[in-house]
Tab-separated table of C-alpha atoms in Angstrom:
chain	number	residue	atom	x	y	z
A	1	MET	CA	39.197	-42.010	-44.745
A	2	GLY	CA	38.979	-42.459	-48.509
A	3	ALA	CA	36.280	-45.092	-48.058
A	4	PHE	CA	34.074	-42.659	-46.149
A	5	LEU	CA	34.561	-39.981	-48.801
A	6	ALA	CA	33.628	-42.535	-51.436
A	7	LEU	CA	30.401	-43.354	-49.567
A	8	TRP	CA	29.587	-39.656	-49.291
A	9	ARG	CA	30.084	-39.178	-53.028
A	10	ILE	CA	27.844	-42.130	-53.849
A	11	CYS	CA	25.160	-40.802	-51.481
A	12	ALA	CA	25.366	-37.393	-53.159
A	13	LEU	CA	24.821	-38.839	-56.611
A	14	VAL	CA	21.696	-40.909	-56.110
A	15	PRO	CA	18.088	-39.672	-55.959
A	16	GLY	CA	16.940	-38.294	-52.617
A	17	ARG	CA	20.340	-36.861	-51.790
A	18	ALA	CA	18.831	-33.854	-50.032
A	19	HIS	CA	18.819	-35.781	-46.773
A	20	LEU	CA	22.201	-36.931	-45.486
A	21	PRO	CA	21.899	-40.696	-44.873
A	22	GLY	CA	22.025	-41.728	-41.234
A	23	LEU	CA	24.727	-44.250	-42.010
A	24	PHE	CA	27.125	-41.556	-43.231
A	25	ASN	CA	26.415	-39.505	-40.104
A	26	ARG	CA	27.416	-42.480	-37.981
A	27	LEU	CA	30.514	-43.197	-40.051
A	28	LEU	CA	31.582	-39.556	-39.791
A	29	MET	CA	31.058	-39.677	-36.033
A	30	PHE	CA	33.207	-42.792	-35.778
A	31	VAL	CA	36.014	-41.138	-37.711
A	32	THR	CA	35.858	-37.919	-35.681
A	33	VAL	CA	35.743	-39.604	-32.290
A	34	GLY	CA	38.371	-42.109	-33.356
A	35	CYS	CA	40.741	-39.299	-34.306
A	36	MET	CA	40.071	-37.581	-30.973
A	37	LEU	CA	40.851	-40.779	-29.089
A	38	GLN	CA	44.007	-41.239	-31.100
A	39	ARG	CA	45.198	-37.691	-30.411
A	40	ASN	CA	44.464	-38.074	-26.716
A	41	THR	CA	46.433	-41.328	-26.558
A	42	ARG	CA	49.475	-39.555	-28.016
A	43	GLY	CA	49.192	-36.827	-25.373
A	44	ASN	CA	48.189	-34.161	-27.942
A	45	PHE	CA	44.794	-33.478	-26.432
A	46	ASN	CA	43.434	-30.060	-27.489
A	47	GLN	CA	40.139	-28.277	-28.086
A	48	SER	CA	39.001	-30.950	-30.515
A	49	GLY	CA	38.775	-33.304	-27.536
A	50	LEU	CA	35.872	-31.473	-25.885
A	51	LEU	CA	33.821	-34.642	-25.923
A	52	LEU	CA	36.238	-36.247	-23.486
A	53	MET	CA	36.765	-33.240	-21.190
A	54	HIS	CA	33.842	-34.128	-18.966
A	55	VAL	CA	35.219	-37.612	-18.393
A	56	ASN	CA	38.697	-36.262	-17.671
A	57	SER	CA	37.418	-33.603	-15.266
A	58	ARG	CA	35.466	-36.127	-13.219
A	59	TYR	CA	38.394	-38.538	-12.999
A	60	ARG	CA	41.212	-35.961	-12.766
A	61	GLY	CA	42.712	-37.694	-9.770
A	62	HIS	CA	42.832	-41.105	-11.362
A	63	THR	CA	45.826	-42.710	-12.923
A	64	GLU	CA	46.768	-42.751	-16.607
A	65	ASN	CA	45.960	-46.455	-16.617
A	66	ARG	CA	42.384	-45.716	-15.599
A	67	ARG	CA	42.011	-43.209	-18.437
A	68	ALA	CA	43.556	-45.643	-20.894
A	69	VAL	CA	41.022	-48.296	-19.873
A	70	VAL	CA	38.126	-45.847	-20.352
A	71	ARG	CA	39.441	-44.879	-23.790
A	72	GLY	CA	39.881	-48.510	-24.732
A	73	VAL	CA	36.354	-49.448	-23.698
A	74	ALA	CA	34.930	-46.471	-25.612
A	75	GLY	CA	36.882	-47.458	-28.704
A	76	VAL	CA	35.676	-51.043	-28.536
A	77	MET	CA	32.066	-49.880	-28.136
A	78	LEU	CA	32.335	-47.559	-31.141
A	79	MET	CA	33.899	-50.204	-33.326
A	80	SER	CA	31.226	-52.676	-32.251
A	81	LEU	CA	28.487	-50.222	-33.214
A	82	PHE	CA	30.134	-49.523	-36.577
A	83	HIS	CA	30.602	-53.224	-37.288
A	84	SER	CA	26.968	-53.937	-36.464
A	85	SER	CA	25.710	-51.073	-38.631
A	86	ALA	CA	27.979	-51.985	-41.547
A	87	GLN	CA	26.968	-55.649	-41.359
A	88	ALA	CA	23.295	-54.701	-41.370
A	89	GLN	CA	23.742	-52.375	-44.350
A	90	MET	CA	25.625	-55.016	-46.333
A	91	ALA	CA	22.931	-57.604	-45.570
A	92	LEU	CA	20.217	-55.193	-46.707
A	93	ALA	CA	22.130	-54.318	-49.884
A	94	SER	CA	22.348	-58.012	-50.740
A	95	ALA	CA	18.642	-58.468	-49.967
A	96	ILE	CA	17.737	-55.545	-52.223
A	97	ASN	CA	19.700	-57.122	-55.069
A	98	ARG	CA	18.061	-60.534	-54.596
A	99	THR	CA	14.528	-59.199	-54.129
A	100	ALA	CA	14.846	-56.854	-57.106
A	101	ARG	CA	15.924	-59.842	-59.204
A	102	PHE	CA	12.393	-61.274	-58.899
A	103	ARG	CA	11.190	-58.381	-61.050
A	104	ALA	CA	13.455	-59.415	-63.918
A	105	LEU	CA	12.926	-63.146	-63.456
A	106	SER	CA	9.146	-62.783	-63.640
A	107	GLN	CA	9.390	-61.022	-66.995
A	108	ARG	CA	12.053	-63.423	-68.220
A	109	ILE	CA	9.796	-66.391	-67.500
A	110	ALA	CA	6.942	-64.871	-69.496
A	111	LYS	CA	9.342	-63.990	-72.319
A	112	ALA	CA	10.643	-67.559	-72.566
A	113	TYR	CA	7.150	-69.065	-72.308
A	114	CYS	CA	5.826	-66.859	-75.108
A	115	GLN	CA	8.979	-67.627	-77.079
A	116	LEU	CA	8.096	-71.316	-76.870
A	117	TYR	CA	4.557	-70.539	-78.041
A	118	LEU	CA	6.019	-68.734	-81.083
A	119	ASN	CA	8.544	-71.549	-81.620
A	120	VAL	CA	11.445	-69.089	-81.639
A	121	GLN	CA	14.705	-70.838	-80.744
A	122	PRO	CA	12.787	-73.358	-78.601
A	123	ALA	CA	15.930	-74.974	-77.149
A	124	LEU	CA	17.166	-71.608	-75.873
A	125	ALA	CA	13.693	-70.758	-74.582
A	126	ARG	CA	13.466	-74.007	-72.593
A	127	ASP	CA	16.898	-73.408	-71.048
A	128	VAL	CA	15.991	-69.841	-70.135
A	129	LEU	CA	12.675	-70.910	-68.626
A	130	LEU	CA	14.313	-73.651	-66.562
A	131	SER	CA	17.083	-71.333	-65.346
A	132	ALA	CA	14.697	-68.515	-64.426
A	133	ARG	CA	12.357	-70.813	-62.494
A	134	HIS	CA	15.315	-72.296	-60.615
A	135	LEU	CA	16.566	-68.834	-59.634
A	136	VAL	CA	13.098	-67.876	-58.414
A	137	ALA	CA	12.906	-71.001	-56.256
A	138	THR	CA	16.381	-70.642	-54.710
A	139	GLY	CA	15.999	-66.897	-54.272
A	140	GLY	CA	12.717	-67.368	-52.448
A	141	GLU	CA	14.281	-69.903	-50.088
A	142	GLU	CA	17.210	-67.589	-49.306
A	143	LEU	CA	15.017	-64.578	-48.602
A	144	ALA	CA	12.595	-66.632	-46.495
A	145	ARG	CA	15.443	-67.320	-44.053
A	146	GLY	CA	15.674	-63.602	-43.283
A	147	LEU	CA	18.766	-61.482	-42.800
A	148	ASN	CA	21.921	-62.736	-41.132
A	149	THR	CA	21.310	-59.957	-38.599
A	150	GLY	CA	17.814	-61.175	-37.680
A	151	PRO	CA	14.309	-61.937	-39.015
A	152	TRP	CA	12.400	-59.681	-41.393
A	153	PRO	CA	10.012	-57.051	-40.026
A	154	PRO	CA	6.407	-58.307	-40.263
A	155	ASP	CA	5.479	-56.078	-43.213
A	156	VAL	CA	8.460	-57.231	-45.301
A	157	ALA	CA	7.844	-60.869	-44.343
A	158	ALA	CA	4.227	-60.513	-45.496
A	159	LEU	CA	5.336	-59.041	-48.829
A	160	LEU	CA	7.807	-61.878	-49.372
A	161	GLY	CA	5.016	-64.315	-48.613
A	162	GLY	CA	2.905	-62.557	-51.227
A	163	ILE	CA	5.605	-63.055	-53.842
A	164	GLN	CA	5.696	-66.771	-53.076
A	165	LYS	CA	1.910	-67.082	-53.395
A	166	HIS	CA	2.023	-65.448	-56.833
A	167	VAL	CA	4.913	-67.743	-57.819
A	168	ASP	CA	2.909	-70.813	-56.775
A	169	VAL	CA	0.038	-69.756	-59.044
A	170	LEU	CA	2.482	-69.099	-61.879
A	171	ASN	CA	4.064	-72.522	-61.495
A	172	SER	CA	0.675	-74.185	-61.792
A	173	VAL	CA	0.095	-72.446	-65.132
A	174	LEU	CA	3.597	-73.235	-66.397
A	175	THR	CA	2.887	-76.960	-66.116
A	176	MET	CA	0.675	-76.607	-69.191
A	177	PRO	CA	2.088	-76.469	-72.716
A	178	PRO	CA	2.059	-72.911	-74.109
A	179	THR	CA	-1.252	-72.007	-75.731
A	180	ARG	CA	-2.817	-68.663	-76.483
A	181	GLU	CA	-4.791	-68.810	-73.243
A	182	SER	CA	-1.904	-69.995	-71.060
A	183	VAL	CA	0.480	-67.365	-72.472
A	184	ARG	CA	-2.048	-64.684	-71.605
A	185	ALA	CA	-2.451	-66.147	-68.105
A	186	VAL	CA	1.332	-66.237	-67.567
A	187	ALA	CA	1.693	-62.636	-68.755
A	188	LEU	CA	-0.926	-61.492	-66.240
A	189	GLN	CA	0.538	-63.520	-63.376
A	190	VAL	CA	4.145	-62.371	-63.830
A	191	ASP	CA	2.996	-58.764	-63.635
A	192	LYS	CA	1.525	-59.517	-60.202
A	193	ILE	CA	4.929	-60.861	-59.152
A	194	LEU	CA	6.601	-57.775	-60.596
A	195	ILE	CA	4.382	-55.372	-58.675
A	196	THR	CA	4.795	-57.231	-55.371
A	197	ALA	CA	8.546	-57.679	-55.841
A	198	ASN	CA	8.937	-53.977	-56.585
A	199	THR	CA	6.977	-53.021	-53.456
A	200	THR	CA	9.104	-55.438	-51.407
A	201	THR	CA	12.352	-54.061	-52.809
A	202	GLU	CA	11.329	-50.518	-51.945
A	203	ALA	CA	10.331	-51.603	-48.421
A	204	ILE	CA	13.771	-53.154	-47.852
A	205	GLU	CA	15.405	-50.056	-49.308
A	206	LYS	CA	13.621	-47.949	-46.680
A	207	LEU	CA	15.000	-50.237	-43.972
A	208	SER	CA	18.502	-49.532	-45.224
A	209	LYS	CA	18.278	-45.741	-44.912
A	210	ALA	CA	21.490	-45.524	-46.961
A	211	GLY	CA	21.755	-43.762	-50.314
A	212	PRO	CA	23.804	-46.518	-51.995
A	213	ALA	CA	20.932	-48.967	-51.423
A	214	ARG	CA	18.804	-46.930	-53.810
A	215	LEU	CA	21.581	-47.086	-56.370
A	216	ILE	CA	21.540	-50.908	-56.230
A	217	ASN	CA	17.753	-50.852	-56.641
A	218	THR	CA	18.028	-48.530	-59.646
A	219	VAL	CA	20.750	-50.543	-61.368
A	220	GLY	CA	18.884	-53.775	-60.645
A	221	ARG	CA	15.747	-52.375	-62.270
A	222	GLN	CA	17.597	-52.290	-65.605
A	223	ARG	CA	17.464	-56.093	-65.605
A	224	MET	CA	13.692	-56.025	-65.422
A	225	LEU	CA	13.337	-53.398	-68.146
A	226	SER	CA	15.395	-55.470	-70.586
A	227	GLN	CA	13.190	-58.509	-69.999
A	228	ARG	CA	9.872	-56.666	-70.026
A	229	LEU	CA	10.763	-55.081	-73.347
A	230	ALA	CA	11.565	-58.503	-74.829
A	231	LYS	CA	8.425	-60.065	-73.330
A	232	ASN	CA	6.211	-57.336	-74.750
A	233	TYR	CA	7.896	-57.636	-78.138
A	234	PHE	CA	6.971	-61.318	-78.195
A	235	LEU	CA	3.425	-60.594	-77.001
A	236	VAL	CA	3.004	-58.141	-79.886
A	237	ALA	CA	4.265	-60.825	-82.284
A	238	ALA	CA	1.733	-63.275	-80.819
A	239	LYS	CA	-1.014	-60.632	-81.083
A	240	LEU	CA	-1.582	-60.939	-77.340
A	241	GLU	CA	-0.605	-57.408	-76.367
A	242	GLU	CA	-2.780	-55.136	-74.247
A	243	THR	CA	-3.836	-51.681	-75.398
A	244	SER	CA	-1.075	-50.159	-73.230
A	245	THR	CA	1.715	-52.547	-74.265
A	246	ARG	CA	3.327	-50.371	-76.935
A	247	GLN	CA	3.088	-47.305	-74.706
A	248	GLN	CA	4.815	-49.228	-71.935
A	249	MET	CA	7.552	-50.346	-74.317
A	250	ASN	CA	8.230	-46.739	-75.338
A	251	ALA	CA	8.392	-45.668	-71.687
A	252	ASP	CA	10.728	-48.561	-70.823
A	253	VAL	CA	13.104	-47.607	-73.647
A	254	VAL	CA	13.277	-44.040	-72.351
A	255	GLU	CA	13.807	-45.151	-68.746
A	256	PHE	CA	16.513	-47.669	-69.619
A	257	GLN	CA	18.424	-45.168	-71.747
A	258	SER	CA	18.112	-42.414	-69.137
A	259	THR	CA	19.312	-44.645	-66.295
A	260	LEU	CA	22.202	-46.003	-68.343
A	261	SER	CA	23.310	-42.466	-69.217
A	262	SER	CA	23.146	-41.469	-65.543
A	263	LEU	CA	25.249	-44.461	-64.493
A	264	VAL	CA	27.893	-43.658	-67.091
A	265	LYS	CA	28.216	-40.138	-65.668
A	266	LEU	CA	28.776	-41.304	-62.091
A	267	PRO	CA	32.393	-40.596	-61.076
A	268	ILE	CA	32.389	-43.348	-58.468
A	269	THR	CA	33.234	-46.447	-60.460
A	270	THR	CA	35.800	-49.208	-60.528
A	271	THR	CA	37.559	-50.521	-63.610
A	272	ASN	CA	35.209	-53.499	-63.711
A	273	ILE	CA	32.155	-51.257	-63.426
A	274	ARG	CA	33.396	-49.007	-66.229
A	275	ASN	CA	34.023	-52.034	-68.439
A	276	GLU	CA	30.538	-53.423	-67.810
A	277	LEU	CA	28.962	-50.026	-68.453
A	278	THR	CA	30.763	-49.812	-71.790
A	279	LEU	CA	29.607	-53.311	-72.663
A	280	GLY	CA	26.098	-52.441	-71.526
A	281	GLU	CA	26.016	-49.410	-73.823
A	282	GLN	CA	27.092	-51.574	-76.750
A	283	GLN	CA	24.509	-54.264	-76.020
A	284	TRP	CA	21.793	-51.653	-75.558
A	285	ILE	CA	22.484	-50.119	-78.988
A	286	PHE	CA	21.985	-53.505	-80.607
A	287	PHE	CA	18.930	-54.379	-78.512
A	288	GLU	CA	17.204	-51.038	-79.070
A	289	ALA	CA	17.779	-51.331	-82.825
A	290	ALA	CA	16.268	-54.836	-82.775
A	291	LEU	CA	13.195	-53.514	-80.942
A	292	ARG	CA	12.500	-51.141	-83.833
A	293	ASN	CA	12.383	-53.996	-86.340
A	294	LYS	CA	9.197	-55.848	-87.239
A	295	PRO	CA	8.615	-59.014	-85.178
A	296	ASP	CA	9.354	-61.370	-88.061
A	297	GLU	CA	11.467	-64.519	-87.744
A	298	SER	CA	14.769	-62.641	-87.866
A	299	GLY	CA	13.571	-59.937	-85.484
A	300	LEU	CA	12.302	-62.459	-82.944
A	301	LYS	CA	15.628	-64.327	-82.939
A	302	ASN	CA	17.562	-61.088	-82.476
A	303	ILE	CA	15.436	-60.081	-79.498
A	304	ALA	CA	15.733	-63.553	-77.956
A	305	THR	CA	19.529	-63.474	-77.972
A	306	ALA	CA	20.078	-59.744	-77.398
A	307	SER	CA	17.788	-59.630	-74.362
A	308	GLU	CA	19.757	-62.423	-72.697
A	309	ARG	CA	23.088	-60.729	-73.370
A	310	LEU	CA	21.845	-57.413	-72.026
A	311	LEU	CA	20.435	-59.128	-68.949
A	312	GLU	CA	23.798	-60.778	-68.238
A	313	VAL	CA	25.573	-57.418	-68.350
A	314	MET	CA	23.016	-55.656	-66.152
A	315	ASP	CA	23.064	-58.503	-63.631
A	316	ARG	CA	26.863	-58.399	-63.389
A	317	LEU	CA	26.722	-54.621	-63.088
A	318	THR	CA	24.253	-54.807	-60.192
A	319	GLY	CA	26.534	-57.294	-58.437
A	320	LEU	CA	29.535	-55.006	-58.973
A	321	TYR	CA	27.738	-52.042	-57.397
A	322	GLU	CA	26.747	-54.236	-54.463
A	323	GLY	CA	30.377	-55.309	-54.141
A	324	ALA	CA	31.535	-51.686	-54.247
A	325	LEU	CA	29.179	-50.887	-51.365
A	326	ARG	CA	30.554	-53.863	-49.448
A	327	ASP	CA	34.083	-52.535	-49.951
A	328	VAL	CA	33.066	-49.133	-48.577
A	329	LEU	CA	31.260	-50.586	-45.562
A	330	GLY	CA	33.649	-53.459	-44.963
């Protein structure tokens, strides 16, 4: 019962909590009916067993064995429905995490590419670029296979296909050594991936119809914000920023800080989640301070390393929230 209460608390703490998620309704029904079946099996049937009265009245003349069989079949059916629903929700939660990761990876690729152009810790930049491109490739292959509960709906499949098309264009640009023109082209292309990946993540979240799925999306977005801030910092240093770049950076700082503060206040956490949140707060203090510095040689190096550390924490944190949802549903 504690697991269901935990799910209810999580649902109550995320945006859009005005509508009780359908999943919690089903879980509550399973608990209620399960308790009724259990009481009836012990011979303590009372007014709470109204749902079964109609069955008992129709088969009043039948043996106890017949009633036991009916109760057993009903129990198996309910557990089957719960298992199917829980499996689907866990698959969608994992898909949300993986799809949302494209948002961060797109910005991380542009950050590393611009970092190479500026010749800031080039060895680190090459490693980051290689790692990010590998994660994009493997993540695309995994999502293309669909859910373990079945294929994607046509609209989601089309969005995933759109991400891959944008990635193909990006890869063609990344084959060139970083120049002023190619850095600008990469920056424009990764934003197309970001927009499509965000739309896809939200579409999968709607399929879930469970409050905790939105929490995973929100936590996962922190990864992207950390990388977009670093990318834009490098673009400013390269004098390749757009007119809205600094305004976007200010908005991203506010959003990251606000979301982090909200996560810290959530009462539903594990020890590991609390530890990562504490570490995330510490890394954010350092990263935000580095963002305020001029993009000189020292400032660029600080952003290069701090953005990677913050990304690692936010990625682990997203995985921990996904795991917590799995524990509730599993």
